[in-house]
Tab-separated table of C-alpha atoms and ligand atoms in Angstrom:
chain	number	residue	atom	x	y	z
A	1	MET	CA	0.000	0.000	0.000
A	2	ALA	CA	2.900	2.332	0.740
A	3	LEU	CA	4.157	1.717	-2.785
A	4	LEU	CA	0.733	2.568	-4.206
A	5	ARG	CA	0.567	5.746	-2.137
A	6	ASN	CA	4.022	6.809	-3.296
A	7	VAL	CA	3.189	6.066	-6.935
A	8	LEU	CA	-0.009	8.134	-6.666
A	9	ILE	CA	1.700	11.060	-4.926
A	10	PHE	CA	4.576	10.984	-7.409
A	11	THR	CA	2.330	10.827	-10.497
A	12	PHE	CA	0.027	13.590	-9.198
A	13	SER	CA	2.987	15.817	-8.372
A	14	VAL	CA	4.583	15.298	-11.781
A	15	SER	CA	1.266	16.043	-13.508
A	16	PHE	CA	0.761	19.172	-11.404
A	17	VAL	CA	4.275	20.522	-11.965
A	18	THR	CA	3.935	19.768	-15.709
A	19	PHE	CA	0.662	21.685	-15.715
A	20	VAL	CA	2.220	24.658	-13.921
A	21	ALA	CA	5.276	24.579	-16.212
A	22	PHE	CA	3.110	24.599	-19.325
A	23	PHE	CA	0.282	26.905	-18.293
A	24	GLY	CA	1.560	28.931	-15.310
A	25	ARG	CA	2.940	31.670	-17.547
A	26	LEU	CA	-0.373	32.310	-19.321
A	27	PRO	CA	-1.914	35.723	-18.683
A	28	ILE	CA	-5.088	34.013	-17.438
A	29	PHE	CA	-3.120	32.710	-14.401
A	30	ARG	CA	-1.468	36.046	-13.568
A	31	LYS	CA	-2.061	36.885	-9.917
A	32	THR	CA	-3.478	33.425	-9.138
A	33	PRO	CA	-1.882	30.608	-7.060
A	34	ILE	CA	-0.919	28.779	-10.302
A	35	GLY	CA	0.906	31.903	-11.517
A	36	TRP	CA	2.633	32.344	-8.125
A	37	ILE	CA	3.786	28.712	-8.039
A	38	HIS	CA	5.106	29.123	-11.583
A	39	LEU	CA	6.944	32.282	-10.536
A	40	ILE	CA	8.477	30.551	-7.489
A	41	LEU	CA	9.408	27.287	-9.213
A	42	PHE	CA	10.594	28.603	-12.556
A	43	VAL	CA	11.840	32.127	-11.808
A	44	ARG	CA	12.611	32.725	-8.110
A	45	ILE	CA	14.208	29.364	-7.213
A	46	PRO	CA	16.405	29.238	-10.347
A	47	SER	CA	17.582	32.814	-9.718
A	48	LEU	CA	18.268	32.020	-6.039
A	49	PHE	CA	20.195	28.955	-7.130
A	50	ALA	CA	22.157	31.049	-9.629
A	51	LYS	CA	23.143	33.456	-6.817
A	52	PHE	CA	24.422	30.607	-4.602
A	53	ASP	CA	26.194	29.075	-7.549
A	54	SER	CA	27.939	32.283	-8.568
A	55	TYR	CA	29.058	32.722	-4.939
A	56	PHE	CA	30.375	29.190	-4.377
A	57	THR	CA	31.500	27.866	-7.783
A	58	ASN	CA	31.866	31.096	-9.709
A	59	GLY	CA	28.797	30.210	-11.760
A	60	ARG	CA	30.111	27.022	-13.324
A	61	ILE	CA	27.049	24.871	-12.559
A	62	ALA	CA	24.654	27.558	-13.724
A	63	SER	CA	26.475	28.124	-16.993
A	64	THR	CA	26.358	24.406	-17.819
A	65	PHE	CA	22.666	24.268	-16.988
A	66	SER	CA	21.861	27.500	-18.767
A	67	ARG	CA	23.641	26.283	-21.907
A	68	LEU	CA	21.581	23.101	-21.754
A	69	GLY	CA	18.359	24.975	-20.950
A	70	ASN	CA	19.136	27.528	-23.621
A	71	TYR	CA	19.561	24.764	-26.159
A	72	LEU	CA	16.332	23.054	-25.095
A	73	ILE	CA	14.230	26.220	-25.100
A	74	ASN	CA	15.876	28.526	-27.633
A	75	GLU	CA	17.118	26.240	-30.382
A	76	LYS	CA	15.266	24.187	-32.933
A	77	HIS	CA	15.620	20.539	-31.966
A	78	PRO	CA	13.333	17.519	-32.206
A	79	LEU	CA	14.030	16.206	-28.656
A	80	VAL	CA	10.559	16.989	-27.320
A	81	ILE	CA	8.885	15.422	-30.379
A	82	ILE	CA	11.058	12.322	-29.913
A	83	PHE	CA	10.174	12.242	-26.205
A	84	PHE	CA	6.436	12.665	-26.833
A	85	LEU	CA	6.063	10.233	-29.733
A	86	GLY	CA	8.488	7.845	-27.986
A	87	LEU	CA	6.286	7.899	-24.889
A	88	VAL	CA	3.161	7.256	-26.983
A	89	SER	CA	4.921	4.417	-28.862
A	90	ILE	CA	6.346	2.763	-25.738
A	91	SER	CA	3.019	3.061	-23.915
A	92	ALA	CA	1.168	1.521	-26.875
A	93	ALA	CA	3.789	-1.246	-27.176
A	94	LEU	CA	3.358	-2.106	-23.478
A	95	PHE	CA	-0.386	-1.666	-23.294
A	96	LEU	CA	-1.756	-3.261	-26.455
A	97	PRO	CA	-0.159	-6.741	-26.281
A	98	ALA	CA	-1.264	-7.024	-22.624
A	99	THR	CA	-4.885	-6.078	-23.291
A	100	TRP	CA	-5.540	-6.996	-26.952
A	101	PRO	CA	-6.937	-10.545	-26.398
A	102	LEU	CA	-9.423	-9.162	-23.857
A	103	LEU	CA	-10.778	-6.360	-26.053
A	104	PRO	CA	-14.123	-6.610	-27.869
A	105	LEU	CA	-14.054	-6.358	-31.669
A	106	HIS	CA	-15.257	-2.742	-31.946
A	107	HIS	CA	-12.298	-1.554	-29.851
A	108	LYS	CA	-9.936	-3.603	-32.010
A	109	LEU	CA	-11.286	-1.674	-35.006
A	110	LEU	CA	-11.268	1.751	-33.326
A	111	ILE	CA	-7.708	1.625	-31.940
A	112	PRO	CA	-5.961	1.492	-35.360
A	113	LEU	CA	-7.988	4.558	-36.366
A	114	LEU	CA	-7.184	6.651	-33.261
A	115	LEU	CA	-3.593	5.673	-32.515
A	116	PRO	CA	-1.955	7.124	-35.677
A	117	LEU	CA	-3.643	10.538	-35.314
A	118	PRO	CA	-1.167	12.157	-32.846
A	119	TYR	CA	1.706	11.076	-35.124
A	120	LEU	CA	-0.028	12.500	-38.194
A	121	PHE	CA	-0.929	15.825	-36.563
A	122	THR	CA	2.518	16.200	-34.972
A	123	TYR	CA	3.998	15.771	-38.442
A	124	LEU	CA	1.597	18.303	-39.986
A	125	SER	CA	2.232	20.838	-37.177
A	126	ALA	CA	6.005	20.379	-37.302
A	127	LYS	CA	6.598	20.482	-41.018
A	128	LYS	CA	7.601	23.686	-42.752
A	129	ASN	CA	4.487	25.487	-43.882
A	130	SER	CA	4.475	27.949	-46.750
A	131	LYS	CA	1.491	29.847	-45.323
A	132	THR	CA	3.001	30.155	-41.832
A	133	TYR	CA	6.467	31.419	-42.783
A	134	ILE	CA	6.557	34.882	-44.320
A	135	THR	CA	8.913	35.017	-47.294
A	136	PRO	CA	9.545	37.642	-49.989
A	137	ALA	CA	7.533	35.401	-52.344
A	138	ASN	CA	4.326	35.412	-50.274
A	139	HIS	CA	4.825	38.753	-48.479
A	140	SER	CA	2.364	40.808	-50.523
A	141	GLU	CA	-0.333	38.166	-50.042
A	142	GLN	CA	0.367	38.094	-46.275
A	143	MET	CA	0.064	41.909	-46.107
A	144	ARG	CA	-3.497	41.711	-47.453
A	145	LEU	CA	-4.859	39.304	-44.841
A	146	TYR	CA	-5.451	41.470	-41.770
A	147	PRO	CA	-5.753	45.225	-41.235
A	148	TYR	CA	-3.507	46.998	-38.706
A	149	ASP	CA	-5.600	47.644	-35.618
A	150	ARG	CA	-3.319	50.393	-34.213
A	151	VAL	CA	-3.769	48.792	-30.811
A	152	LEU	CA	-1.524	45.737	-31.067
A	153	PHE	CA	-0.126	46.171	-34.580
A	154	TYR	CA	1.050	49.236	-36.468
A	155	PRO	CA	1.888	49.654	-40.144
A	156	GLU	CA	5.363	50.542	-41.398
A	157	VAL	CA	7.206	48.375	-38.885
A	158	THR	CA	10.038	46.474	-40.531
A	159	CYS	CA	11.508	43.205	-39.248
A	160	LYS	CA	15.231	43.941	-38.994
A	161	THR	CA	16.185	40.307	-39.535
A	162	CYS	CA	13.912	39.461	-42.469
A	163	ASN	CA	14.026	43.003	-43.855
A	164	LEU	CA	10.299	42.876	-44.661
A	165	LEU	CA	7.383	44.996	-43.476
A	166	LYS	CA	5.641	43.132	-40.666
A	167	PRO	CA	2.076	42.186	-41.650
A	168	ALA	CA	-0.603	42.702	-38.977
A	169	ARG	CA	-0.762	39.787	-36.468
A	170	SER	CA	2.704	38.538	-37.458
A	171	LYS	CA	5.769	38.193	-35.252
A	172	HIS	CA	9.383	37.327	-35.834
A	173	CYS	CA	10.462	34.060	-34.213
A	174	ARG	CA	14.137	34.034	-33.264
A	175	ILE	CA	14.110	30.218	-32.973
A	176	CYS	CA	12.612	29.591	-36.427
A	177	LYS	CA	14.510	32.667	-37.691
A	178	THR	CA	11.590	33.926	-39.735
A	179	CYS	CA	8.531	36.134	-39.452
A	180	VAL	CA	5.419	34.076	-38.821
A	181	ALA	CA	1.954	34.898	-40.195
A	182	ARG	CA	-0.848	35.086	-37.615
A	183	MET	CA	1.716	34.085	-35.007
A	184	ASP	CA	0.258	32.113	-32.143
A	185	HIS	CA	3.366	30.893	-30.319
A	186	HIS	CA	6.553	28.956	-30.872
A	187	CYS	CA	5.748	25.473	-29.637
A	188	ILE	CA	8.686	23.325	-28.505
A	189	TRP	CA	6.295	20.376	-28.439
A	190	VAL	CA	6.172	20.363	-32.261
A	191	ASN	CA	9.489	22.194	-32.746
A	192	ASN	CA	7.826	24.836	-34.869
A	193	CYS	CA	5.941	28.094	-34.814
A	194	LEU	CA	2.185	27.841	-34.907
A	195	GLY	CA	0.707	30.308	-37.295
A	196	ARG	CA	-1.686	30.767	-40.144
A	197	GLY	CA	-0.932	27.486	-41.943
A	198	ASN	CA	-0.547	24.977	-39.108
A	199	TYR	CA	-2.561	26.270	-36.146
A	200	ARG	CA	-5.473	23.983	-37.069
A	201	TRP	CA	-3.161	20.941	-37.063
A	202	PHE	CA	-2.008	21.882	-33.592
A	203	LEU	CA	-5.654	22.036	-32.403
A	204	ALA	CA	-6.208	18.631	-34.026
A	205	LEU	CA	-3.106	17.309	-32.239
A	206	LEU	CA	-4.419	18.462	-28.855
A	207	LEU	CA	-7.865	17.004	-29.513
A	208	SER	CA	-6.604	13.652	-30.809
A	209	THR	CA	-4.031	13.269	-28.002
A	210	GLY	CA	-6.588	14.099	-25.320
A	211	ILE	CA	-9.105	11.661	-26.793
A	212	LEU	CA	-6.476	8.928	-27.188
A	213	LEU	CA	-5.364	9.280	-23.552
A	214	ALA	CA	-8.908	9.304	-22.188
A	215	TYR	CA	-9.688	6.317	-24.391
A	216	ALA	CA	-6.606	4.427	-23.153
A	217	ALA	CA	-7.643	5.088	-19.541
A	218	PHE	CA	-11.144	3.817	-20.335
A	219	LEU	CA	-9.786	0.689	-22.063
A	220	ALA	CA	-7.512	-0.072	-19.105
A	221	TYR	CA	-10.493	0.281	-16.772
A	222	SER	CA	-12.808	-1.844	-18.923
A	223	VAL	CA	-10.224	-4.638	-19.177
A	224	ILE	CA	-9.027	-4.672	-15.578
A	225	HIS	CA	-12.224	-3.892	-13.703
A	226	PRO	CA	-14.146	-7.162	-14.312
A	227	ARG	CA	-11.072	-9.205	-13.406
A	228	ALA	CA	-10.488	-7.097	-10.307
A	229	GLU	CA	-14.142	-7.647	-9.278
A	230	ARG	CA	-13.762	-11.402	-9.520
A	231	TYR	CA	-10.468	-11.293	-7.689
A	232	TYR	CA	-11.943	-9.180	-4.902
A	233	ALA	CA	-14.976	-11.470	-4.572
A	234	GLN	CA	-12.675	-14.454	-4.138
A	235	HIS	CA	-10.537	-12.718	-1.516
A	236	GLU	CA	-13.036	-10.380	0.133
A	237	ARG	CA	-12.780	-11.789	3.655
A	238	TRP	CA	-9.022	-11.669	3.567
A	239	TYR	CA	-8.965	-8.022	2.398
A	240	ARG	CA	-11.460	-6.966	5.073
A	241	TYR	CA	-9.425	-8.707	7.734
A	242	LYS	CA	-6.206	-7.159	6.459
A	243	ASN	CA	-7.602	-3.632	6.351
A	244	GLN	CA	-9.181	-3.881	9.803
A	245	ASN	CA	-5.864	-4.846	11.298
A	246	ARG	CA	-3.809	-2.137	9.688
A	247	LEU	CA	-2.363	0.381	12.089
A	248	ASP	CA	-1.080	3.076	9.800
A	249	GLY	CA	-2.847	6.361	9.256
A	250	TRP	CA	-4.353	5.416	5.951
A	251	ALA	CA	-6.432	2.569	7.400
A	252	ARG	CA	-7.650	4.639	10.342
A	253	TRP	CA	-9.964	6.407	7.954
A	254	GLY	CA	-11.893	3.209	8.434
A	255	ASP	CA	-14.370	4.220	5.792
A	256	THR	CA	-15.825	1.510	3.561
A	257	LYS	CA	-15.401	3.617	0.463
A	258	TRP	CA	-11.789	4.231	1.290
A	259	HIS	CA	-11.370	0.536	1.935
A	260	TYR	CA	-12.772	-0.246	-1.504
A	261	LEU	CA	-10.689	2.430	-3.203
A	262	THR	CA	-7.333	1.403	-1.756
A	263	THR	CA	-8.118	-2.266	-2.072
A	264	TYR	CA	-9.241	-1.895	-5.661
A	265	ALA	CA	-6.273	0.292	-6.583
A	266	SER	CA	-3.839	-2.316	-5.314
A	267	ILE	CA	-5.840	-5.139	-6.921
A	268	TYR	CA	-5.837	-3.208	-10.206
A	269	ILE	CA	-2.071	-3.104	-10.174
A	270	ASP	CA	-1.861	-6.792	-9.140
A	271	VAL	CA	-4.395	-7.977	-11.718
A	272	GLY	CA	-3.600	-5.575	-14.566
A	273	GLY	CA	0.145	-5.703	-14.163
A	274	VAL	CA	2.393	-2.722	-14.762
A	275	ARG	CA	1.683	-2.816	-18.502
A	276	ALA	CA	-2.073	-2.306	-18.457
A	277	SER	CA	-2.538	-0.545	-15.112
A	278	GLY	CA	0.655	1.557	-15.314
A	279	VAL	CA	-0.131	2.887	-18.788
A	280	GLY	CA	-3.807	3.242	-17.814
A	281	LEU	CA	-2.871	5.321	-14.748
A	282	LEU	CA	-0.531	7.513	-16.788
A	283	ALA	CA	-3.297	8.071	-19.350
A	284	LEU	CA	-5.846	8.765	-16.598
A	285	LEU	CA	-3.654	11.450	-15.047
A	286	THR	CA	-2.534	13.121	-18.273
A	287	TRP	CA	-5.623	13.222	-20.490
A	288	PRO	CA	-6.815	16.567	-19.036
A	289	LEU	CA	-3.553	18.299	-20.023
A	290	PRO	CA	-4.009	18.407	-23.838
A	291	LEU	CA	-7.751	18.942	-23.470
A	292	GLY	CA	-7.142	21.756	-20.952
A	293	LEU	CA	-4.782	23.419	-23.416
A	294	LEU	CA	-7.358	22.900	-26.168
A	295	GLY	CA	-9.957	24.558	-23.920
A	296	TYR	CA	-7.636	27.545	-23.522
A	297	HIS	CA	-7.261	27.797	-27.311
A	298	ILE	CA	-11.031	27.597	-27.766
A	299	TYR	CA	-11.268	30.519	-25.339
A	300	LEU	CA	-8.717	32.412	-27.468
A	301	ILE	CA	-10.724	31.666	-30.616
A	302	TRP	CA	-13.878	32.853	-28.864
A	303	ALA	CA	-12.061	36.069	-27.895
A	304	GLY	CA	-10.630	36.496	-31.419
A	305	MET	CA	-6.970	36.489	-30.437
A	306	THR	CA	-3.801	34.464	-30.647
A	307	THR	CA	-1.600	33.543	-27.676
A	308	ASN	CA	0.758	36.329	-28.778
A	309	GLU	CA	-2.095	38.857	-28.900
A	310	ASN	CA	-3.505	37.651	-25.591
A	311	ALA	CA	-0.205	38.584	-23.926
A	312	LYS	CA	-0.299	42.026	-25.605
A	313	TRP	CA	-3.890	42.570	-24.435
A	314	ALA	CA	-2.860	41.539	-20.924
A	315	ASP	CA	-0.135	44.223	-20.982
A	316	TRP	CA	-2.729	46.825	-22.021
A	317	ARG	CA	-5.039	45.625	-19.238
A	318	ASP	CA	-2.288	46.008	-16.620
A	319	ASP	CA	-1.436	49.497	-17.873
A	320	MET	CA	-5.137	50.427	-17.888
A	321	ALA	CA	-5.351	49.407	-14.251
A	322	ASP	CA	-2.532	51.916	-13.609
A	323	GLY	CA	-4.596	54.598	-15.358
A	324	CYS	CA	-2.061	55.522	-18.042
A	325	VAL	CA	-3.892	54.332	-21.173
A	326	PHE	CA	-5.929	56.598	-23.461
A	327	LEU	CA	-8.380	55.596	-26.148
A	328	GLY	CA	-8.778	57.643	-29.298
A	329	HIS	CA	-11.281	57.364	-32.122
A	330	SER	CA	-10.060	56.802	-35.625
A	331	LYS	CA	-10.992	59.589	-38.028
A	332	LYS	CA	-11.314	57.628	-41.196
A	333	VAL	CA	-12.933	54.387	-40.231
A	334	GLU	CA	-16.449	53.138	-40.016
A	335	ARG	CA	-17.499	49.568	-39.563
A	336	ILE	CA	-18.062	47.983	-42.952
A	337	GLN	CA	-19.565	44.587	-43.441
A	338	ALA	CA	-17.790	42.795	-46.258
A	339	GLY	CA	-21.001	41.912	-48.060
A	340	GLU	CA	-22.454	45.399	-47.827
A	341	ALA	CA	-19.169	46.897	-48.880
A	342	LEU	CA	-19.056	44.790	-52.013
A	343	GLU	CA	-22.673	45.660	-52.775
A	344	ARG	CA	-22.126	49.352	-52.275
A	345	GLY	CA	-18.955	49.132	-54.295
A	346	VAL	CA	-16.882	50.626	-51.492
A	347	TYR	CA	-13.899	48.485	-52.347
A	348	GLY	CA	-14.447	49.154	-56.023
A	349	LYS	CA	-14.290	52.876	-55.406
A	350	LYS	CA	-11.217	52.521	-53.260
A	351	GLU	CA	-9.473	50.650	-56.021
A	352	GLU	CA	-9.145	53.855	-57.974
A	353	GLU	CA	-7.312	55.522	-55.094
A	354	LYS	CA	-3.585	55.044	-54.900
A	355	GLU	CA	-2.786	52.202	-52.528
A	356	ASP	CA	-0.290	52.562	-49.702
A	357	PRO	CA	2.135	49.618	-50.022
A	358	ALA	CA	2.813	49.752	-46.272
A	359	GLU	CA	-0.887	49.355	-45.527
A	360	PRO	CA	-2.584	47.703	-48.491
A	361	ARG	CA	-6.292	47.026	-48.626
A	362	THR	CA	-7.221	43.760	-46.906
A	363	SER	CA	-10.031	41.284	-47.366
A	364	TRP	CA	-10.856	41.525	-43.641
A	365	PRO	CA	-14.477	42.612	-43.051
A	366	LEU	CA	-13.750	44.973	-40.111
A	367	GLU	CA	-11.554	48.007	-39.729
A	368	SER	CA	-10.346	49.405	-36.449
A	369	ARG	CA	-12.176	52.416	-35.029
A	370	HIS	CA	-10.009	52.714	-31.929
A	371	VAL	CA	-6.445	53.764	-31.246
A	372	LEU	CA	-4.706	53.165	-27.916
A	373	ILE	CA	-1.810	55.075	-26.440
A	374	ARG	CA	0.107	54.795	-23.153
A	375	THR	CA	1.587	57.822	-21.494
A	376	LEU	CA	4.506	57.522	-19.087
A	377	ASN	CA	3.257	60.160	-16.653
A	378	GLY	CA	-0.398	59.049	-16.670
A	379	GLN	CA	-1.456	62.429	-18.157
A	380	PRO	CA	-3.511	62.685	-21.374
A	381	PRO	CA	-1.293	62.625	-24.487
A	382	THR	CA	-0.099	66.068	-25.565
A	383	ARG	CA	2.037	65.386	-28.628
A	384	LEU	CA	0.909	62.368	-30.605
A	385	PRO	CA	3.481	60.344	-32.528
A	386	GLU	CA	3.122	60.630	-36.310
A	387	ARG	CA	1.802	57.086	-36.698
A	388	ILE	CA	-1.151	57.985	-34.455
A	389	ARG	CA	-1.615	61.621	-35.479
A	390	CYS	CA	-2.407	60.519	-39.036
A	391	VAL	CA	-5.474	58.560	-37.894
A	392	ALA	CA	-6.766	60.217	-34.708
A	393	ASP	CA	-7.253	63.743	-33.351
A	394	GLU	CA	-5.600	64.686	-30.093
A	395	ASP	CA	-8.852	65.824	-28.518
A	396	SER	CA	-10.539	62.471	-29.187
A	397	PHE	CA	-8.446	60.709	-26.517
A	398	GLU	CA	-10.032	59.728	-23.243
A	399	ARG	CA	-8.636	57.761	-20.355
A	400	VAL	CA	-9.794	54.142	-20.460
A	401	TRP	CA	-9.876	51.798	-17.471
A	402	ASN	CA	-11.460	48.730	-18.954
A	403	ILE	CA	-10.223	46.504	-21.772
A	404	GLY	CA	-13.861	45.790	-22.672
A	405	ALA	CA	-14.186	49.377	-23.974
A	406	VAL	CA	-11.677	48.694	-26.751
A	407	GLU	CA	-12.751	46.964	-29.945
A	408	ASN	CA	-10.831	43.915	-31.047
A	409	VAL	CA	-10.950	44.175	-34.822
A	410	TYR	CA	-9.807	40.562	-35.200
A	411	ASP	CA	-12.884	39.280	-33.371
A	412	LEU	CA	-15.638	38.420	-35.868
A	413	GLY	CA	-17.703	36.357	-33.424
A	414	PHE	CA	-17.037	32.810	-32.295
A	415	TRP	CA	-18.154	30.931	-35.382
A	416	ASP	CA	-16.315	33.139	-37.901
A	417	ASN	CA	-13.231	33.173	-35.667
A	418	LEU	CA	-13.316	29.378	-35.591
A	419	MET	CA	-13.658	29.131	-39.362
A	420	GLU	CA	-10.820	31.616	-39.749
A	421	ALA	CA	-8.591	29.592	-37.409
A	422	LEU	CA	-9.380	26.296	-39.145
A	423	ARG	CA	-9.132	27.587	-42.692
B	1	ZN	ZN1	11.347	38.501	-39.251
B	2	ZN	ZN1	9.299	29.562	-34.005
């Protein structure tokens, strides 16, 4: 029983720390216990350790670790893909031979359909994508996808590395060494940036992995449970006797349910063996991770933003709370529905005007009506920078406290956002 308890505590702790490592940095967890634990575990403790190390060994340990960590986090390498797909392969190789003869036919048909999906979607997310990477060849097409909102993205900003104008919603990735269209984030899990061309494959990877893990946990349960029932029925008196006579703290709970739970858990491991019950337990504890991350991305889609933009909005929100953000109204823009615009020939009329190559016309149905500006002293802006003066009057600026007052031009409503993300 002590072994079981240790295994459970260990697996729960690893799952929790993995969760905090992956999600603790997200703006949604700022100023929550998850965010604090992330800060302590992954920022404070390492920096404390670095201080000790520089005092005692002149920083030798830290420099070795930081080189390793730097390589793992800041370089392109397939180690995480190998680890992930290796874990899936090893788990399947342990689990399937042990359970296959006991599975009903419909599961034997379903498994070959589900198991290859994480491999397929990892491949599709990881491979170089001509829509995701911004190149001189596709640059003019990329410039026409999204308008500059003048909140998160401004025209006439050049990427110094790629030497190209940055399209709205793009970001340069120093790991992939390219500008990425509709940048979501650089994902070390798939060793690639997730952007316009491969974001949907990443969502499919999360969904298929979550389903596969939950399914594996269910299969382990459905195979082991009937055998564990029989086993328990045969040995019931002995288990009751054993649990009544235990003196450690766990048995003092004395509760029948607890008795069943601990007894069953140990029987599961006895009856299922490490192959079925071990893999089943791993799947049971990890299936919420990919689905939790998928849930977060569905929230982002609902809000009409990428992970990159979510962080930018969170910065605005923090500055708004400090009272140093001002909202101005764009002079030139009114909300135009794409259909109406085509009908009224608005785009047709515009075509005659000379087009600004730094801000070409886009196919996006909305244009931004708002402009945001931060001031260092918290006073209303007095001299507007040129990039803002050309679209908004100084006297149109008002202090804004709430992010909800600012339009997100990239938000078309949940359904259209979803279609846009999956396209
Ligand atoms: Zn770039
Ligand atoms: Zn990248």
